[in-house]
Amino acid sequence: MAKHYHEELEALQLALVRTQMAMAGSDERVVIVLEGRDGAGKDGTIKRITEHLSVRATRVVALPKPSDRERTQWYFQRYVAHLPAAGEIVIFNRSWYNRAGVEVVMGFSTAAEQEAFLRDAPDFERMLVESGIRLVKIWLDISMAEQEKRLEARRTDPLKALKVSDMDKVAQAKWTDYSAARDTMLTRTHTPFAPWHIVRADDKRDARIAIIRHILHDIAPADIADGVKAPDSDILFPFEMAALEDGRLER
């Protein structure tokens, strides 16, 4: 099983390399937004996506909390500064969607600011897409039990010490609040031009394979994408309202 995973991963990483080579010298620009609960597997997924890509043409953006100056700016302003130029891939490990998630649950912004975000985010993303940026939005969904296991591993493994945050301490206690914020975010910001895709991420390896397949089908030239299997629809699927009620999203 492990051998099959590594072989599949290597083949997909090669397809990513070929895709980036095709982007070189072109006007192609790609933004990948990865969101999910604490412990959902974003870091590990990003590592596998970027492992063999050009460091000059690939950037991972994981912004810290805003400075006092940034708090006075237009909310999207500090994210705009990190958007890609021609031939570049930018991956946001968390993104402007902080305002629809942790800021809602923890009260880091006002209800008015949160409502303004939900109203404005689709327009912001429409402008990105209309400018020629390929925008891929993925939500990694995990169960409460799996999150607990992963957060405990962070606390007890010295090599994962840098992943531990204050937010870990409340992730389980505020599980229901995070679920409600997720549902509102998906409902209000899923659009035809910037759709959300959901990944059931309890199995890290299956999730990574599905995500990379999805990215390739979204951004790779046809001659590359045609050689990549479609993601398993039981693992990765486009968001739809029915998913809020039929068990595909963790409650």
Short mmCIF file of C-alpha atoms in Angstrom, two decimals:
data_model
loop_
_atom_site.label_atom_id
_atom_site.label_comp_id
_atom_site.label_asym_id
_atom_site.label_seq_id
_atom_site.Cartn_x
_atom_site.Cartn_y
_atom_site.Cartn_z
CA MET A 1 0.00 0.00 0.00
CA ALA A 2 2.79 2.43 0.94
CA LYS A 3 4.68 1.52 -2.24
CA HIS A 4 1.61 2.22 -4.36
CA TYR A 5 1.12 5.61 -2.65
CA HIS A 6 4.72 6.68 -3.22
CA GLU A 7 4.61 5.58 -6.86
CA GLU A 8 1.38 7.46 -7.45
CA LEU A 9 2.69 10.53 -5.64
CA GLU A 10 5.90 10.54 -7.69
CA ALA A 11 3.92 10.32 -10.95
CA LEU A 12 1.72 13.23 -9.89
CA GLN A 13 4.70 15.30 -8.79
CA LEU A 14 6.28 14.70 -12.19
CA ALA A 15 3.07 15.97 -13.80
CA LEU A 16 3.29 19.08 -11.60
CA VAL A 17 6.87 19.66 -12.74
CA ARG A 18 5.84 19.28 -16.38
CA THR A 19 2.97 21.70 -15.78
CA GLN A 20 5.28 24.30 -14.29
CA MET A 21 7.71 23.87 -17.18
CA ALA A 22 4.81 24.56 -19.55
CA MET A 23 3.98 27.69 -17.57
CA ALA A 24 7.51 29.07 -17.89
CA GLY A 25 7.57 32.04 -20.22
CA SER A 26 3.77 32.15 -20.36
CA ASP A 27 1.26 34.53 -18.83
CA GLU A 28 -0.24 31.74 -16.69
CA ARG A 29 -0.78 32.63 -13.03
CA VAL A 30 -2.13 30.22 -10.42
CA VAL A 31 -3.46 30.80 -6.91
CA ILE A 32 -4.25 27.79 -4.72
CA VAL A 33 -6.17 28.42 -1.50
CA LEU A 34 -6.01 25.62 1.08
CA GLU A 35 -8.31 25.96 4.05
CA GLY A 36 -9.42 23.59 6.79
CA ARG A 37 -9.58 23.03 10.51
CA ASP A 38 -6.44 22.91 12.66
CA GLY A 39 -4.71 19.61 11.97
CA ALA A 40 -6.48 19.05 8.64
CA GLY A 41 -3.21 18.35 6.81
CA LYS A 42 -2.56 21.57 4.90
CA ASP A 43 1.17 21.70 5.66
CA GLY A 44 1.82 18.11 4.61
CA THR A 45 -0.19 18.55 1.43
CA ILE A 46 1.69 21.72 0.49
CA LYS A 47 5.01 19.97 1.10
CA ARG A 48 4.07 17.24 -1.40
CA ILE A 49 2.81 19.74 -3.97
CA THR A 50 5.92 21.93 -3.87
CA GLU A 51 8.60 19.32 -3.18
CA HIS A 52 10.02 19.30 -6.72
CA LEU A 53 8.75 22.63 -8.06
CA SER A 54 10.92 25.64 -8.80
CA VAL A 55 11.52 27.78 -5.73
CA ARG A 56 11.70 30.82 -7.98
CA ALA A 57 8.28 30.25 -9.50
CA THR A 58 6.48 28.78 -6.47
CA ARG A 59 5.60 30.61 -3.28
CA VAL A 60 3.81 29.47 -0.15
CA VAL A 61 2.11 32.28 1.75
CA ALA A 62 1.24 31.79 5.41
CA LEU A 63 0.79 35.26 6.85
CA PRO A 64 1.07 36.02 10.57
CA LYS A 65 -1.55 38.04 12.38
CA PRO A 66 -1.83 41.56 10.91
CA SER A 67 0.29 44.39 12.25
CA ASP A 68 -1.29 47.54 13.69
CA ARG A 69 -0.76 49.23 10.32
CA GLU A 70 -2.26 46.35 8.37
CA ARG A 71 -5.37 46.43 10.55
CA THR A 72 -6.11 49.89 9.14
CA GLN A 73 -5.82 48.73 5.51
CA TRP A 74 -8.47 47.39 3.17
CA TYR A 75 -8.86 43.80 4.36
CA PHE A 76 -7.69 42.15 1.12
CA GLN A 77 -4.73 44.51 0.69
CA ARG A 78 -2.02 42.43 2.32
CA TYR A 79 -3.07 39.36 0.34
CA VAL A 80 -2.97 41.25 -2.97
CA ALA A 81 0.73 41.93 -2.38
CA HIS A 82 1.41 38.18 -2.62
CA LEU A 83 -0.51 37.42 -5.82
CA PRO A 84 1.49 35.74 -8.61
CA ALA A 85 3.19 37.29 -11.61
CA ALA A 86 3.42 35.49 -14.95
CA GLY A 87 4.55 31.88 -14.70
CA GLU A 88 4.12 31.70 -10.91
CA ILE A 89 2.15 29.47 -8.58
CA VAL A 90 1.18 30.89 -5.18
CA ILE A 91 -0.27 28.66 -2.48
CA PHE A 92 -2.06 30.30 0.43
CA ASN A 93 -1.79 28.18 3.56
CA ARG A 94 -4.82 29.88 5.02
CA SER A 95 -5.80 33.04 3.24
CA TRP A 96 -8.29 35.87 3.28
CA TYR A 97 -10.73 33.24 4.56
CA ASN A 98 -9.32 33.70 8.07
CA ARG A 99 -12.02 36.34 8.38
CA ALA A 100 -14.73 33.74 7.76
CA GLY A 101 -13.22 31.13 10.08
CA VAL A 102 -10.98 31.73 13.06
CA GLU A 103 -11.90 35.42 13.29
CA VAL A 104 -15.57 34.50 13.55
CA VAL A 105 -15.05 31.80 16.16
CA MET A 106 -12.53 33.73 18.26
CA GLY A 107 -14.08 37.17 17.88
CA PHE A 108 -10.99 38.69 16.25
CA SER A 109 -13.18 40.86 14.00
CA THR A 110 -16.62 42.37 14.33
CA ALA A 111 -19.84 40.92 12.97
CA ALA A 112 -20.02 43.85 10.56
CA GLU A 113 -16.50 43.16 9.27
CA GLN A 114 -17.33 39.49 8.83
CA GLU A 115 -20.51 40.27 6.91
CA ALA A 116 -18.63 42.73 4.70
CA PHE A 117 -16.10 40.00 3.95
CA LEU A 118 -18.73 37.45 2.94
CA ARG A 119 -20.31 40.07 0.67
CA ASP A 120 -17.03 41.23 -0.87
CA ALA A 121 -15.03 37.99 -1.22
CA PRO A 122 -16.90 36.75 -4.31
CA ASP A 123 -16.36 40.12 -6.02
CA PHE A 124 -12.66 40.09 -5.08
CA GLU A 125 -12.27 36.57 -6.48
CA ARG A 126 -14.21 37.44 -9.61
CA MET A 127 -11.68 40.22 -10.27
CA LEU A 128 -8.81 37.78 -9.79
CA VAL A 129 -10.31 35.29 -12.22
CA GLU A 130 -11.22 37.94 -14.77
CA SER A 131 -7.62 39.20 -14.64
CA GLY A 132 -6.50 35.76 -15.83
CA ILE A 133 -5.55 34.13 -12.53
CA ARG A 134 -6.51 30.47 -12.16
CA LEU A 135 -8.01 30.20 -8.68
CA VAL A 136 -8.28 26.82 -6.95
CA LYS A 137 -10.08 26.71 -3.56
CA ILE A 138 -9.95 23.55 -1.45
CA TRP A 139 -11.41 22.85 2.00
CA LEU A 140 -9.81 19.95 3.92
CA ASP A 141 -12.43 18.38 6.17
CA ILE A 142 -11.57 16.02 9.05
CA SER A 143 -13.52 14.33 11.82
CA MET A 144 -13.43 15.49 15.42
CA ALA A 145 -11.73 12.25 16.50
CA GLU A 146 -9.03 12.56 13.84
CA GLN A 147 -8.38 16.18 14.77
CA GLU A 148 -7.98 15.23 18.43
CA LYS A 149 -5.46 12.54 17.49
CA ARG A 150 -3.42 14.91 15.32
CA LEU A 151 -3.40 17.74 17.85
CA GLU A 152 -2.25 15.30 20.55
CA ALA A 153 0.57 14.17 18.25
CA ARG A 154 1.68 17.80 17.93
CA ARG A 155 1.83 18.21 21.68
CA THR A 156 3.88 15.06 22.28
CA ASP A 157 6.25 15.03 19.27
CA PRO A 158 9.21 17.43 19.68
CA LEU A 159 9.62 17.61 15.90
CA LYS A 160 6.08 19.05 15.63
CA ALA A 161 6.61 21.67 18.34
CA LEU A 162 6.59 24.53 15.82
CA LYS A 163 3.09 23.54 14.70
CA VAL A 164 1.60 24.01 18.17
CA SER A 165 -0.45 27.20 18.52
CA ASP A 166 -2.83 28.78 20.99
CA MET A 167 -5.66 27.98 18.58
CA ASP A 168 -5.02 24.25 19.09
CA LYS A 169 -6.21 24.59 22.68
CA VAL A 170 -9.73 25.59 21.66
CA ALA A 171 -10.13 23.72 18.37
CA GLN A 172 -11.99 20.82 19.98
CA ALA A 173 -13.96 22.89 22.48
CA LYS A 174 -15.21 25.16 19.69
CA TRP A 175 -15.76 22.38 17.16
CA THR A 176 -19.44 23.24 16.67
CA ASP A 177 -18.68 26.94 16.23
CA TYR A 178 -16.05 26.14 13.60
CA SER A 179 -18.55 23.90 11.81
CA ALA A 180 -21.10 26.71 11.69
CA ALA A 181 -18.50 29.20 10.41
CA ARG A 182 -17.39 26.71 7.74
CA ASP A 183 -20.94 26.17 6.56
CA THR A 184 -21.60 29.90 6.25
CA MET A 185 -18.31 30.46 4.44
CA LEU A 186 -18.91 27.70 1.91
CA THR A 187 -22.50 28.75 1.30
CA ARG A 188 -21.72 32.44 0.80
CA THR A 189 -18.46 32.20 -1.18
CA HIS A 190 -18.99 29.18 -3.46
CA THR A 191 -19.45 30.65 -6.95
CA PRO A 192 -19.36 29.35 -10.53
CA PHE A 193 -16.13 31.26 -11.23
CA ALA A 194 -14.44 30.40 -7.89
CA PRO A 195 -15.97 27.16 -6.61
CA TRP A 196 -15.01 25.31 -3.45
CA HIS A 197 -13.98 21.66 -3.54
CA ILE A 198 -14.16 19.55 -0.39
CA VAL A 199 -11.60 16.90 0.57
CA ARG A 200 -12.38 14.27 3.17
CA ALA A 201 -8.95 14.30 4.76
CA ASP A 202 -8.96 11.76 7.61
CA ASP A 203 -6.62 9.64 5.47
CA LYS A 204 -3.74 11.99 4.71
CA ARG A 205 -2.37 9.99 1.81
CA ASP A 206 -5.69 9.64 0.03
CA ALA A 207 -6.34 13.35 0.53
CA ARG A 208 -2.96 14.38 -0.91
CA ILE A 209 -3.39 12.22 -3.99
CA ALA A 210 -6.91 13.55 -4.58
CA ILE A 211 -5.83 17.18 -4.13
CA ILE A 212 -2.89 16.95 -6.53
CA ARG A 213 -5.04 15.19 -9.13
CA HIS A 214 -7.63 17.96 -8.79
CA ILE A 215 -5.03 20.71 -9.12
CA LEU A 216 -3.60 19.11 -12.25
CA HIS A 217 -7.02 18.79 -13.84
CA ASP A 218 -7.59 22.47 -13.05
CA ILE A 219 -4.29 24.00 -14.18
CA ALA A 220 -2.32 21.54 -16.33
CA PRO A 221 -2.29 21.63 -20.15
CA ALA A 222 -4.64 19.09 -21.70
CA ASP A 223 -1.85 16.74 -22.78
CA ILE A 224 -0.75 16.43 -19.13
CA ALA A 225 -4.17 16.51 -17.45
CA ASP A 226 -5.50 13.81 -19.78
CA GLY A 227 -2.95 11.38 -18.35
CA VAL A 228 -4.04 11.98 -14.74
CA LYS A 229 -6.90 10.05 -13.15
CA ALA A 230 -9.83 12.05 -11.85
CA PRO A 231 -9.90 12.41 -8.05
CA ASP A 232 -11.88 9.78 -6.19
CA SER A 233 -15.32 11.38 -5.83
CA ASP A 234 -15.75 9.78 -2.40
CA ILE A 235 -12.72 11.77 -1.23
CA LEU A 236 -12.86 15.03 -3.22
CA PHE A 237 -16.03 16.59 -4.57
CA PRO A 238 -17.41 20.01 -5.52
CA PHE A 239 -19.28 21.75 -2.74
CA GLU A 240 -23.05 21.72 -2.95
CA MET A 241 -25.70 22.62 -0.41
CA ALA A 242 -26.72 18.98 0.02
CA ALA A 243 -23.29 18.26 1.54
CA LEU A 244 -24.29 20.28 4.60
CA GLU A 245 -26.93 17.71 5.47
CA ASP A 246 -26.01 14.36 3.93
CA GLY A 247 -22.95 13.49 6.03
CA ARG A 248 -20.23 14.38 3.55
CA LEU A 249 -19.13 17.29 5.76
CA GLU A 250 -18.18 16.53 9.35
CA ARG A 251 -20.56 17.93 11.96
#
